[in-house]
Short mmCIF file of C-alpha atoms and ligand atoms in Angstrom, two decimals:
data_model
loop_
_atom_site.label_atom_id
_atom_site.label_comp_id
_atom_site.label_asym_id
_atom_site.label_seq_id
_atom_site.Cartn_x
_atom_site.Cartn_y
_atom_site.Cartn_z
CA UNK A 279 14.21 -6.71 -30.71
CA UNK A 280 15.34 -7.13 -34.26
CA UNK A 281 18.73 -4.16 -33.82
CA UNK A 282 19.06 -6.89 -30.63
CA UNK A 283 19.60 -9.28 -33.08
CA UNK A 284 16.82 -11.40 -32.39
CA UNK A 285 14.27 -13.53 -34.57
CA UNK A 286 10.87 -12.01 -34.06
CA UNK A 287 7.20 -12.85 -34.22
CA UNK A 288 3.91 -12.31 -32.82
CA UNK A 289 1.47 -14.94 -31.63
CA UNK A 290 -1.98 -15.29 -31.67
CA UNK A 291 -2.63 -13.75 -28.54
CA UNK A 292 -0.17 -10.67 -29.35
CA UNK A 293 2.43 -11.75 -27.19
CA UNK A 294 5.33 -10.10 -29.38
CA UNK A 295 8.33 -12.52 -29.04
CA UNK A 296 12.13 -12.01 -29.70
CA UNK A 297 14.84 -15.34 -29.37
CA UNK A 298 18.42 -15.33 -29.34
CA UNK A 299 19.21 -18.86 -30.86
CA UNK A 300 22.79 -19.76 -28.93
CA UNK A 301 24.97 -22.25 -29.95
CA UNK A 302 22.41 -25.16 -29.09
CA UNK A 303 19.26 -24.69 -30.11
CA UNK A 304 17.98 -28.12 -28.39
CA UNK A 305 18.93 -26.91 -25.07
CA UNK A 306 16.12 -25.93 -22.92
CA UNK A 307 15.24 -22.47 -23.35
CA UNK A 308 15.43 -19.14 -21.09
CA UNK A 309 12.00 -16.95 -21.40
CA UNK A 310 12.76 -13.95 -19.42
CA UNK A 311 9.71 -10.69 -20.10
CA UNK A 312 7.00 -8.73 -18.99
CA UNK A 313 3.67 -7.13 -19.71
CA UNK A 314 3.28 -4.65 -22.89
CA UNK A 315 -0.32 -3.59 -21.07
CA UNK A 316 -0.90 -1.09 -18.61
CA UNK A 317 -4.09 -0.42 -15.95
CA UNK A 318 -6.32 2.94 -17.13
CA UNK A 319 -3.62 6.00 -16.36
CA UNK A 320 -0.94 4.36 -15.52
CA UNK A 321 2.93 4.78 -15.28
CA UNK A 322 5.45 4.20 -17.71
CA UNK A 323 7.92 1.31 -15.56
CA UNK A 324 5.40 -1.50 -15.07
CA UNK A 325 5.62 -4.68 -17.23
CA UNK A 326 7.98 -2.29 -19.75
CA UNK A 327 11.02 -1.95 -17.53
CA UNK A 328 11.12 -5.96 -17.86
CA UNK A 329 10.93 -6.01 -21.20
CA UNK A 330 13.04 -3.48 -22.54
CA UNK A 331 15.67 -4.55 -19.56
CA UNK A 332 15.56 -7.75 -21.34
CA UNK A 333 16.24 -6.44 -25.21
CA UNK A 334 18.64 -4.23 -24.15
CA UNK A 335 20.59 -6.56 -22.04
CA UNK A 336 20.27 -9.01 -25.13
CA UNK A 337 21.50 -5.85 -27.49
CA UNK A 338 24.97 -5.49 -26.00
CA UNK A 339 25.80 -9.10 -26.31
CA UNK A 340 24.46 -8.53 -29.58
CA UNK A 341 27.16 -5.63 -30.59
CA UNK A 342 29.78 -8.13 -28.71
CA UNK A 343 29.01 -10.66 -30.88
CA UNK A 344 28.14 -13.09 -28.31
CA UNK A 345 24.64 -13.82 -28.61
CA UNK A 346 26.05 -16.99 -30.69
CA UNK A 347 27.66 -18.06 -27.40
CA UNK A 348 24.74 -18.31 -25.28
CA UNK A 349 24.66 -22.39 -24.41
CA UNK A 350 20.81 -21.94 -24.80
CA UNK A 351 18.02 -20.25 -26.59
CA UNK A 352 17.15 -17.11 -24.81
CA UNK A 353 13.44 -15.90 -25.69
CA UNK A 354 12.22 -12.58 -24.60
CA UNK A 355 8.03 -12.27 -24.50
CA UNK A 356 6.31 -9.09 -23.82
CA UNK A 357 2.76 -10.59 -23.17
CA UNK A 358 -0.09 -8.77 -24.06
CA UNK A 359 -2.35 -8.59 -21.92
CA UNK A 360 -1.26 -8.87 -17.82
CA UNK A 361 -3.33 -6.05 -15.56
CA UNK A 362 -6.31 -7.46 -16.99
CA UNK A 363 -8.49 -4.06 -17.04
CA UNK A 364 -10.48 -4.46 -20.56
CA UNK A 365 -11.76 -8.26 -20.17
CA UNK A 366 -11.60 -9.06 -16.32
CA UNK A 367 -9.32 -11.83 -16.47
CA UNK A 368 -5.71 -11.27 -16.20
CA UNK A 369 -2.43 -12.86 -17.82
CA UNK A 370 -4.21 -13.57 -21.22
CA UNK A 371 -0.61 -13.38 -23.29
CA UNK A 372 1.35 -16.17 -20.65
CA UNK A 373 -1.17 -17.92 -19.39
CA UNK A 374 -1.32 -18.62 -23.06
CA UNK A 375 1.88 -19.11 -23.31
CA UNK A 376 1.88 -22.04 -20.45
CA UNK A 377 -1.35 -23.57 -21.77
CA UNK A 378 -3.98 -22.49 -18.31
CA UNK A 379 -6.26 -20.04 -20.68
CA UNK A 380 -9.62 -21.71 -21.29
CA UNK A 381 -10.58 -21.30 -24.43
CA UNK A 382 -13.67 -19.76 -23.07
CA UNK A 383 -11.47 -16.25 -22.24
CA UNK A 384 -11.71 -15.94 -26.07
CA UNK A 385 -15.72 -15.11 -25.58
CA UNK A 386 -15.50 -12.89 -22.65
CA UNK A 387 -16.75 -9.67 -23.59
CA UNK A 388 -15.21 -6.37 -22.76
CA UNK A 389 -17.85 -3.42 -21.11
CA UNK A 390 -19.40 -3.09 -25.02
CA UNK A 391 -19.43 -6.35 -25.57
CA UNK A 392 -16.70 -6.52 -28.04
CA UNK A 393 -14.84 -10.26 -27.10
CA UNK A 394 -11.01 -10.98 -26.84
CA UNK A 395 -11.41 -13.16 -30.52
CA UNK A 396 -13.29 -9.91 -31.45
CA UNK A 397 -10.35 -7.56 -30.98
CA UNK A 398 -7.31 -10.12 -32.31
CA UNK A 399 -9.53 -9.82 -35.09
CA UNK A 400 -9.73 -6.52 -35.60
CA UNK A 401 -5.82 -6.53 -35.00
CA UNK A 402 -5.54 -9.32 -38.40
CA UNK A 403 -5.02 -12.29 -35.91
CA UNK A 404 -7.16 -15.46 -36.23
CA UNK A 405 -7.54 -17.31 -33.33
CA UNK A 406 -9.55 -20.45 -32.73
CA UNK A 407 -9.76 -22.86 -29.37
CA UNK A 408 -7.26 -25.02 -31.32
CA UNK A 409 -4.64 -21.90 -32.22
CA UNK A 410 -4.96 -21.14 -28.74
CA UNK A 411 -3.90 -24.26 -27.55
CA UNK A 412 -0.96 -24.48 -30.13
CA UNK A 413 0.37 -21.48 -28.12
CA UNK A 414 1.44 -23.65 -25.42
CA UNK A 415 5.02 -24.28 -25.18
CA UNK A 416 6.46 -27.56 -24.05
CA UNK A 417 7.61 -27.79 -20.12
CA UNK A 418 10.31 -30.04 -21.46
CA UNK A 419 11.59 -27.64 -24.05
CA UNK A 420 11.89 -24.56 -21.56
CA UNK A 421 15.01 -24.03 -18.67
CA UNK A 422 13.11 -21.23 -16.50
CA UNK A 423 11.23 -17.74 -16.90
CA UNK A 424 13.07 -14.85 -15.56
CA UNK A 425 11.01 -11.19 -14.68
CA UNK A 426 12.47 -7.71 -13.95
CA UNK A 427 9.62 -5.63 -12.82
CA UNK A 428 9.27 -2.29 -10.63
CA UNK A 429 8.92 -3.32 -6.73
CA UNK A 430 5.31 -1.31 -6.33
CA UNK A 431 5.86 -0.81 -3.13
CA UNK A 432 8.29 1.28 -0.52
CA UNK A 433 10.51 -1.23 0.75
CA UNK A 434 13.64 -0.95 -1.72
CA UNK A 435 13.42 2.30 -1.59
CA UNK A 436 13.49 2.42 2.54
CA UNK A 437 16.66 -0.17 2.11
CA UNK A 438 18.29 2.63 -0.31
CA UNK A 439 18.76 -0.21 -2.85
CA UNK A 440 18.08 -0.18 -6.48
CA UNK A 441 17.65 -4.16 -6.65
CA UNK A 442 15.81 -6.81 -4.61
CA UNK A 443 14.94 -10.31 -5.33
CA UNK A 444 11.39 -11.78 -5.18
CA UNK A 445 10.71 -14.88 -2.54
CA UNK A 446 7.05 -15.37 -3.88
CA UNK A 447 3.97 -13.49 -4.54
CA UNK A 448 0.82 -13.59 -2.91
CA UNK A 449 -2.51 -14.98 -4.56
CA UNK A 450 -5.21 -13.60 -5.43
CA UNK A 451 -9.32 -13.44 -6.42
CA UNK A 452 -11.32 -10.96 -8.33
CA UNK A 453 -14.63 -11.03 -8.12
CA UNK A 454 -17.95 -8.96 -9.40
CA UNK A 455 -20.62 -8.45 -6.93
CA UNK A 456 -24.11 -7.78 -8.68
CA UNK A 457 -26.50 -6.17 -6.54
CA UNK A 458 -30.17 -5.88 -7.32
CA UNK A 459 -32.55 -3.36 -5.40
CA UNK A 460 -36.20 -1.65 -6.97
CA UNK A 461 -35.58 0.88 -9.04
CA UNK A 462 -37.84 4.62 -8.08
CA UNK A 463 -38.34 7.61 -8.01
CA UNK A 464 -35.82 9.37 -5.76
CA UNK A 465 -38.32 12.28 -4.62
CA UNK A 466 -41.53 9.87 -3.55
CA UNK A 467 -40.11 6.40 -1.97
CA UNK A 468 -40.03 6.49 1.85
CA UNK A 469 -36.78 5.58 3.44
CA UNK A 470 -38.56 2.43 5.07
CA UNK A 471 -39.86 1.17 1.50
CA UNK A 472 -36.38 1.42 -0.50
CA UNK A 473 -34.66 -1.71 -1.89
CA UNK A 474 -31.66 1.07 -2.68
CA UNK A 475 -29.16 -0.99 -4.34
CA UNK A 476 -26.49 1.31 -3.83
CA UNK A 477 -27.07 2.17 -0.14
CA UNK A 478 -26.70 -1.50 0.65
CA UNK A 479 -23.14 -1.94 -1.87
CA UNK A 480 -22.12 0.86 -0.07
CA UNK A 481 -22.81 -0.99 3.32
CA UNK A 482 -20.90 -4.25 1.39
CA UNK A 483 -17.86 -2.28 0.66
CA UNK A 484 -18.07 -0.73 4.33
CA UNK A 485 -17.65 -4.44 5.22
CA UNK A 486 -15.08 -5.75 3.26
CA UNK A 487 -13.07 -2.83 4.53
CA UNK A 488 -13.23 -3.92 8.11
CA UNK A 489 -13.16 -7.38 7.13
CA UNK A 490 -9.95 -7.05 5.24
CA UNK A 491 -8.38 -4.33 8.27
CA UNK A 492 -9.29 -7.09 11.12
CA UNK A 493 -9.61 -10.46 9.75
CA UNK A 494 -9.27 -11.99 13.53
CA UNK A 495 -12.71 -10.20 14.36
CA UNK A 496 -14.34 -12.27 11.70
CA UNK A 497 -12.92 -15.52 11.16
CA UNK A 498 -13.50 -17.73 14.55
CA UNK A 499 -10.03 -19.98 14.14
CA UNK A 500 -8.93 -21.88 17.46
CA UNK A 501 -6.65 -24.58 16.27
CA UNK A 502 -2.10 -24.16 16.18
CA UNK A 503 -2.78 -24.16 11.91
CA UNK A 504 -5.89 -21.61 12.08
CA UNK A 505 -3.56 -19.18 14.27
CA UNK A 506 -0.67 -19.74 11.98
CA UNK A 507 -2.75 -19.09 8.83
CA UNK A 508 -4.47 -15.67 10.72
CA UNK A 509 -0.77 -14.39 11.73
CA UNK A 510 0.28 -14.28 7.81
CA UNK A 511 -3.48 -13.14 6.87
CA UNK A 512 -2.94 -10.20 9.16
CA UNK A 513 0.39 -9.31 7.41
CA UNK A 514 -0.76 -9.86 3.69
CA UNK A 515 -4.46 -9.86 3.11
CA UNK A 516 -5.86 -6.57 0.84
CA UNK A 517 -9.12 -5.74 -0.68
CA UNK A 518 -10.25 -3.37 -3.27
CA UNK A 519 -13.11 -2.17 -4.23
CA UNK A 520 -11.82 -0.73 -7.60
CA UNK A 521 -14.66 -0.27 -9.81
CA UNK A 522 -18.19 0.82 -8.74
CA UNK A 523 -21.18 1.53 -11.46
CA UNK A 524 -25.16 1.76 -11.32
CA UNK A 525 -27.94 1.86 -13.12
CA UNK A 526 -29.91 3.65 -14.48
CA UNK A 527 -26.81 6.43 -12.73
CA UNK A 528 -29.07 9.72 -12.43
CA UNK A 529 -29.37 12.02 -9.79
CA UNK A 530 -33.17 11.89 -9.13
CA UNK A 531 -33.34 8.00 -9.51
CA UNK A 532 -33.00 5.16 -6.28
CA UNK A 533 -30.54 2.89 -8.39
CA UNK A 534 -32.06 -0.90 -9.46
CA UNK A 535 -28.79 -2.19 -9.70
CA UNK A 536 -25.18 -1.89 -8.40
CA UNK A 537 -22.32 -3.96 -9.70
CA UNK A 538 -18.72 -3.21 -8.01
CA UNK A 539 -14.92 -5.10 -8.20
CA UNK A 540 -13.81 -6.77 -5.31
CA UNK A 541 -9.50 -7.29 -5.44
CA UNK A 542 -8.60 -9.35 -2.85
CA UNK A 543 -4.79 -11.03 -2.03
CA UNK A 544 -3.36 -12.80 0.38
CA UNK A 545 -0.06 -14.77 0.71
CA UNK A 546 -2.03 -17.84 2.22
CA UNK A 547 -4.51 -19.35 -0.13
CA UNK A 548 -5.99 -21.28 2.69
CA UNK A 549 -6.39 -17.86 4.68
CA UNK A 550 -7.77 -15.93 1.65
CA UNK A 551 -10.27 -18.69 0.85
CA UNK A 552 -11.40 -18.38 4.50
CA UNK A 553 -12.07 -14.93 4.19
CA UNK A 554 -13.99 -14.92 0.85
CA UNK A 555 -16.17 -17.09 2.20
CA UNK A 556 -16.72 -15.30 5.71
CA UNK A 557 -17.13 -12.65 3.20
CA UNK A 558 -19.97 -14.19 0.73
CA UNK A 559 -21.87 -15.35 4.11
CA UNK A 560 -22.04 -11.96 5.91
CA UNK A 561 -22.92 -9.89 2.12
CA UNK A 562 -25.68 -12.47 1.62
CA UNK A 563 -27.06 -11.48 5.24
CA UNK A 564 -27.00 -7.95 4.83
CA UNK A 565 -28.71 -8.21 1.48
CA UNK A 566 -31.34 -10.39 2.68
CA UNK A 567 -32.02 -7.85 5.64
CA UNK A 568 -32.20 -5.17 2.86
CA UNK A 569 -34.04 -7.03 0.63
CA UNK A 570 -31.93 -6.80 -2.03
CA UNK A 571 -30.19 -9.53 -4.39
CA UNK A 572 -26.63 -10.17 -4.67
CA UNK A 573 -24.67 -12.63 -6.92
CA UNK A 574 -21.00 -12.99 -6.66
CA UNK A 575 -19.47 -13.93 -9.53
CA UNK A 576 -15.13 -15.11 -9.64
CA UNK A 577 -13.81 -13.68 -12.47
CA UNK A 578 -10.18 -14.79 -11.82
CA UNK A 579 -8.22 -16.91 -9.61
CA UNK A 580 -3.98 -17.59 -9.17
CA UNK A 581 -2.55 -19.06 -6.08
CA UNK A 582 0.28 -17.66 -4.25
CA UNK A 583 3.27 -18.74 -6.00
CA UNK A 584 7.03 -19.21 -4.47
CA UNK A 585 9.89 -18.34 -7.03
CA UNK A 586 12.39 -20.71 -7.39
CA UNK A 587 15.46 -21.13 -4.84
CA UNK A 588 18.18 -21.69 -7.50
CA UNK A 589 16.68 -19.13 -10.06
CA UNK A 590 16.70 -16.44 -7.30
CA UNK A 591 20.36 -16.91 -6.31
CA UNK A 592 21.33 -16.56 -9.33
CA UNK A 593 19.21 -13.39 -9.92
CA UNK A 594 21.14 -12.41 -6.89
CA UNK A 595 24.39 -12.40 -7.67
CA UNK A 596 23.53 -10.94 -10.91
CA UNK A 597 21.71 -7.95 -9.31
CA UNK A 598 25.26 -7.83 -6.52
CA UNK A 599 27.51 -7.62 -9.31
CA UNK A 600 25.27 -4.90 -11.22
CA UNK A 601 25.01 -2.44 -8.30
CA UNK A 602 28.53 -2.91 -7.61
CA UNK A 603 29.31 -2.22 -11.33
CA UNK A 604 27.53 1.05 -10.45
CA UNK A 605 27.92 2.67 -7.35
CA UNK A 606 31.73 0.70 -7.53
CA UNK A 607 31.29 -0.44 -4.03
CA UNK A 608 30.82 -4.05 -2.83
CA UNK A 609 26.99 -4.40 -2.17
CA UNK A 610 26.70 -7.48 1.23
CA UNK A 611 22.96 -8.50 0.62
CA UNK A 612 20.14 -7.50 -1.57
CA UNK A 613 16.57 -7.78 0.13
CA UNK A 614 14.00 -10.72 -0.38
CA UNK A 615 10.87 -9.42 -0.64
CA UNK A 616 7.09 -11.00 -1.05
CA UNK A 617 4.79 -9.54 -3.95
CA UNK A 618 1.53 -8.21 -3.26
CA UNK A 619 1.24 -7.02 -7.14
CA UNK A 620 0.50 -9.92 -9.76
CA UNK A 621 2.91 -10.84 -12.31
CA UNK A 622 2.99 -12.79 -15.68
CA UNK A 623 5.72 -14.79 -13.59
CA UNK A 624 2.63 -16.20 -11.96
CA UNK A 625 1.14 -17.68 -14.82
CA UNK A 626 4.94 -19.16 -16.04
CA UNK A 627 4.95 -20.71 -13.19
CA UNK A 628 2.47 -23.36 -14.45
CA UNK A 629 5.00 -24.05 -17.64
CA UNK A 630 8.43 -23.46 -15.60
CA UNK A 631 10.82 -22.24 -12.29
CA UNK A 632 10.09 -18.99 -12.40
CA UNK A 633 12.58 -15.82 -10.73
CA UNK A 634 12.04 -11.96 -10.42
CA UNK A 635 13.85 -9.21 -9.55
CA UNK A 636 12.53 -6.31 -8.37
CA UNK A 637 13.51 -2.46 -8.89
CA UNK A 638 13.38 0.14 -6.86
CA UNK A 639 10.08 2.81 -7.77
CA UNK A 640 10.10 6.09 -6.22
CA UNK A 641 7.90 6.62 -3.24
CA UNK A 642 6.82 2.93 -4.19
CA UNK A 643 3.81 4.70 -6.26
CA UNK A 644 2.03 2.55 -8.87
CA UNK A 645 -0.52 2.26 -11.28
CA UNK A 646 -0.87 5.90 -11.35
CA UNK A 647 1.38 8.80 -13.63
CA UNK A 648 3.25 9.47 -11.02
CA UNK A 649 5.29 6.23 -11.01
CA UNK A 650 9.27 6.95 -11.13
CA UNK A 651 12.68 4.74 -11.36
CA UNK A 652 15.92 6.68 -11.88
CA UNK A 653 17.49 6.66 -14.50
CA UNK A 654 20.20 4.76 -12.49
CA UNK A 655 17.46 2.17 -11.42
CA UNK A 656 16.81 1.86 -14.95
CA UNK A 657 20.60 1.03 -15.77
CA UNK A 658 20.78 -1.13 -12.49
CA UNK A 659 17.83 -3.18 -13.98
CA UNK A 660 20.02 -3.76 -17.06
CA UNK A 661 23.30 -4.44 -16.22
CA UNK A 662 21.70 -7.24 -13.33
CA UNK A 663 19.64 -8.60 -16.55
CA UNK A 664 22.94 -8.43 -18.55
CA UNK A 665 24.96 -9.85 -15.78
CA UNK A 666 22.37 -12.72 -15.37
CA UNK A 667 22.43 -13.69 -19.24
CA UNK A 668 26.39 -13.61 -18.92
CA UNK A 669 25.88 -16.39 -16.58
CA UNK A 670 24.29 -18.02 -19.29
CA UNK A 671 27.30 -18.06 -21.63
O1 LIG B 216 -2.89 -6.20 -10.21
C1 LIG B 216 -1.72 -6.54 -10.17
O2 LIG B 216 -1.21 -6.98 -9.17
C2 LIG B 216 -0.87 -6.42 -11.40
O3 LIG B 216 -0.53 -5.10 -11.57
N1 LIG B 216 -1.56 -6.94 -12.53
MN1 LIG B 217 0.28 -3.60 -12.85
MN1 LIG B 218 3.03 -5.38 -13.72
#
């Protein structure tokens, strides 16, 4: 950021920042970044394409000299903490940033208990419920939030295109299902007497599955809106069961107690609602017939959000003019497509108008080593970046 040219700090919830100045520093400011975390094995492209699309695009106006001509403050954040994977709750750097972080996310605990003030500790950064809300910055002060970020999914790369632009991305709920059985022996307990905690998760997860696969078999909806809401389930709604874990976890022991993830998105709120509760009902049943407890706890909650029209035209051209700058040949359209991933964008979205472009990934793998983007994907990400900041001059 600083051979970029740009004045740099980090905050108190390790968001590292970088910002251009311009020639008016009252104007309203562009933030335009990405996530410095990754999940557990992950690729190298997703949350630090956007960010290091962003420095470098802000690097060659740099060595042009005309960072000074930008007519506003450009501000690039790489936020710290997006996927969520260590404390359950996601977007901890920008939904600082555009003051929707309780101050209670500073106590949550990570799997050994250590907390998020804990760790910014440990990293030399003080942090209190009134630092945190200091973080906030000031709708009025701030133009938009712009996002480059790997598509994470096959459709660019079925269009042969390096660039899309994002229409909106879906919402979604995380929660952690708790279930409690009678821990025994795993040699002496008749089938007939078992409270087996994990038998009946398993059963849970068997369910989501199917629930998730064929909504319409579950959720009775009659009325013109229920249809309507079921036809854009049916296209968007996943679930995951990511993370599973028992205890006491031996061989030769009928677990007491199985806790497990659920993921579940949808690009209608309404419709995803419907189904987490369709959901809660039907778990409840089967653990009553197994005679087992189960508590379902939300750990974290964002509604589908639609980017913004003007942003995204813009984002267009820009992302036109860069593939034509490198394949040399006029490009018509570039493809609108819906997010199924999260983004920090969704979290800026409660501060500002929010935009995203997405890049091509090869094979549309993510979260996992084998995610790819040319090197030419890379560039194409940079020069739309670039081309959208020239806009800004
Ligand atoms: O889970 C997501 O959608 C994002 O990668 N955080
Ligand atoms: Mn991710
Ligand atoms: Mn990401």
């Amino acid at each position: 950021m600083e051979e970029a040219g740009l004045q740099t700090w980090v905050d108190q919830m390790g968001n590292v920042h970088g910002r251009a100045k311009g020639k008016n520093e009252s104007e309203k400011a562009l933030l335009i970044g990405s996530h410095l975390d990754t999940v557990i094995d992950a690729g190298i492209f997703d949350g630090a394409l956007g960010i290091i699309s962003a420095i470098s695009a802000l690097k060659v106006l740099h060595i042009s000299r005309e960072l000074e001509k930008l007519k506003r403050p450009i501000e690039v954040i790489a936020f710290s903490d997006e996927e969520g994977v260590r404390f359950q709750s996601t977007f901890l750097g920008s939904a600082a940033i555009s003051g929707v972080l309780p101050v209670s996310a500073l106590q949550m605990p990570d799997k050994s208990g250590v907390t998020v003030q804990n760790v910014l500790k440990d990293n030399s950064i003080e942090i209190s419920g009134e630092g945190l809300f200091a973080l906030k910055y000031d709708p009025e002060s701030i133009w938009g939030y712009v996002e480059a970020h790997i598509e994470q999914g096959p459709v660019l790369e079925s269009a042969g295109l390096p660039l899309g632009i994002v229409k909106g991305i879906a919402g979604q709920t995380r929660l952690k299902v708790t279930v409690r059985g009678s821990q025994g022996h795993a040699g002496t307990v008749p089938m007939s007497m078992r409270q087996d905690s994990m038998a009946a998760a398993a059963e849970l997860i068997v369910l989501l599955e199917s629930l998730c696969k064929h909504p319409d078999n579950f959720l009775s909806l009659d009325g013109q809106c229920e249809r309507s809401m079921m036809e854009s389930l049916t296209g968007s709604l996943v679930c995951t069961v990511g993370e599973i874990s028992c205890w006491p976890s031996a061989s030769n022991v009928i677990p007491g107690e199985t806790t497990f993830t659920i993921d579940i998105r949808a690009m209608d709120d309404l419709g995803r609602q419907a189904i987490i509760y369709e959901l809660s009902n039907r778990m409840h049943q089967i653990c009553d017939r197994r005679s087992v407890s189960c508590v379902i706890e939300r750990k974290h909650e964002a509604n589908a959000v639609g980017c913004d029209n003007g942003l995204s035209s813009q984002l267009k051209s820009a992302a036109l003019s860069a593939m034509k700058r490198i394949s040399g040949e006029v490009v018509e359209d570039a493809p609108v497509l819906m997010s199924g991933a999260g983004h920090d964008a969704m979290a800026m979205s409660h501060l500002t108008k929010v935009g995203m472009i997405f890049v091509r990934c090869r094979g549309g793998v993510s979260h996992s080593p084998a995610e790819h983007v040319s090197n030419d994907d890379v560039w194409a990400a940079g020069l739309a970046i670039l081309s959208f900041l020239e806009s800004q001059l």
